[in-house]
Amino acid sequence: MCKEEVLLLFKQIRDSLCTIVTRSIPVNTADDFTHSPDGMMRLDSICMLLVTIGEAVKNIDKYTHKSLFSKYPAISWRNVMGLRDIIAHQYFNVDAEIILRIVKVNVPQLQNEIDRIIIDLEKDALEENADK
């Protein structure tokens, strides 16, 4: 995995976060997820995106030898990766209330930090190209 691929993964994470926000607009309570087929589809799709985000974060962490995320301590990256494991391996125990809180509180914070990382990585790439 090269630096360009890491940047691409961050952009895919950003897109997934935007999709989560869009899909969760009509959701105001955990019941909005659990009391209708449409709500369950929203919950399922949001959980799948959270799994893919967690997996991407794990891959980035592995590629960067655990050095990148320490520069961005505003996010508990371990929790992002751990959420992936919980959803993937214990899906029937997923609590809609917790997912709602993650979507409404943590996702916007993660979006801001991902945007910051993308800006920093693009700036670093420009500086590297200027040095060549």
Coordinates of C-alpha atoms in Angstrom, one line a residue:
M1 CA 0.0 0.0 0.0
C2 CA 1.5 3.4 -1.0
K3 CA 0.8 6.9 0.3
E4 CA -1.7 7.5 -2.6
E5 CA -3.7 4.4 -1.6
V6 CA -3.8 5.6 2.0
L7 CA -5.1 9.0 0.8
L8 CA -7.7 7.1 -1.3
L9 CA -8.8 5.1 1.7
F10 CA -9.3 8.3 3.7
K11 CA -11.4 9.7 0.9
Q12 CA -13.5 6.6 0.9
I13 CA -13.9 6.8 4.6
R14 CA -15.0 10.5 4.2
D15 CA -17.5 9.4 1.5
S16 CA -18.8 6.6 3.8
L17 CA -19.3 9.1 6.7
C18 CA -21.2 11.4 4.4
T19 CA -23.5 8.5 3.4
I20 CA -24.0 7.6 7.0
V21 CA -25.1 11.2 7.8
T22 CA -27.4 11.3 4.8
R23 CA -29.0 7.9 5.6
S24 CA -29.5 8.9 9.3
I25 CA -31.3 12.2 8.6
P26 CA -34.8 10.8 9.3
V27 CA -33.6 8.9 12.4
N28 CA -34.1 10.6 15.7
T29 CA -34.6 7.7 18.1
A30 CA -33.4 4.1 18.3
D31 CA -37.0 3.1 17.5
D32 CA -36.7 4.8 14.1
F33 CA -34.1 2.1 13.4
T34 CA -36.0 -0.9 14.9
H35 CA -39.7 -0.4 14.4
S36 CA -40.0 -0.6 10.6
P37 CA -38.4 -2.5 7.7
D38 CA -37.1 0.8 6.3
G39 CA -35.5 1.6 9.7
M40 CA -33.9 -1.8 9.8
M41 CA -32.5 -1.3 6.3
R42 CA -31.0 2.0 7.5
L43 CA -29.5 0.4 10.5
D44 CA -28.1 -2.5 8.5
S45 CA -26.6 -0.2 5.9
I46 CA -25.1 2.2 8.4
C47 CA -23.6 -0.7 10.4
M48 CA -22.0 -2.1 7.2
L49 CA -20.5 1.3 6.5
L50 CA -19.1 1.5 10.0
V51 CA -17.6 -2.0 9.5
T52 CA -15.9 -0.8 6.3
I53 CA -14.6 2.3 8.0
G54 CA -13.2 0.3 10.9
E55 CA -11.5 -2.1 8.4
A56 CA -10.0 0.8 6.4
V57 CA -8.7 2.4 9.7
K58 CA -7.1 -1.0 10.6
N59 CA -5.4 -1.3 7.2
I60 CA -4.1 2.3 7.4
D61 CA -2.8 1.7 10.9
K62 CA -1.0 -1.4 9.8
Y63 CA 0.5 0.3 6.7
T64 CA 1.7 3.3 8.7
H65 CA 3.1 1.1 11.4
K66 CA 0.8 2.6 14.0
S67 CA 2.4 6.0 13.5
L68 CA -0.2 8.2 11.8
F69 CA -3.2 8.1 14.1
S70 CA -1.1 9.1 17.1
K71 CA -0.8 12.5 15.4
Y72 CA -4.6 12.9 15.6
P73 CA -5.6 12.1 19.3
A74 CA -9.0 13.8 19.1
I75 CA -10.4 10.4 17.9
S76 CA -10.2 7.1 19.7
W77 CA -9.0 5.1 16.7
R78 CA -8.9 2.0 18.8
N79 CA -12.7 2.4 19.4
V80 CA -13.2 2.9 15.6
M81 CA -11.5 -0.4 15.0
G82 CA -13.2 -2.1 17.9
L83 CA -16.6 -1.0 16.7
R84 CA -15.9 -2.8 13.5
D85 CA -15.1 -6.0 15.4
I86 CA -18.2 -5.8 17.5
I87 CA -20.6 -5.2 14.5
A88 CA -18.9 -7.8 12.4
H89 CA -18.7 -10.6 15.0
Q90 CA -21.6 -9.8 17.3
Y91 CA -24.2 -8.2 15.0
F92 CA -27.2 -9.7 16.7
N93 CA -26.1 -8.0 19.9
V94 CA -25.8 -4.5 18.3
D95 CA -27.7 -1.9 20.3
A96 CA -29.6 0.6 18.1
E97 CA -29.3 3.2 20.8
I98 CA -25.5 3.0 20.8
I99 CA -25.4 3.1 17.0
L100 CA -27.7 6.2 17.0
R101 CA -25.4 7.9 19.5
I102 CA -22.3 7.1 17.4
V103 CA -24.1 8.4 14.2
K104 CA -25.2 11.6 15.8
V105 CA -22.2 12.4 18.0
N106 CA -19.1 10.5 17.0
V107 CA -19.5 10.5 13.2
P108 CA -19.5 14.3 12.8
Q109 CA -16.3 14.4 15.0
L110 CA -14.8 11.7 12.9
Q111 CA -15.7 13.6 9.7
N112 CA -13.9 16.7 10.9
E113 CA -10.8 14.7 11.8
I114 CA -10.8 12.7 8.5
D115 CA -11.0 16.0 6.6
R116 CA -8.1 17.3 8.6
I117 CA -6.0 14.2 7.8
I118 CA -6.8 14.4 4.1
I119 CA -5.7 18.1 4.0
D120 CA -2.5 17.2 5.8
L121 CA -1.7 14.2 3.6
E122 CA -2.4 16.3 0.4
K123 CA -0.2 19.0 1.7
D124 CA 2.6 16.5 2.5
A125 CA 2.2 15.1 -1.0
L126 CA 2.6 18.5 -2.6
E127 CA 5.6 19.3 -0.5
E128 CA 7.2 15.9 -1.5
N129 CA 6.5 16.6 -5.2
A130 CA 8.0 20.1 -4.8
D131 CA 11.2 18.7 -3.3
K132 CA 11.7 16.4 -6.4

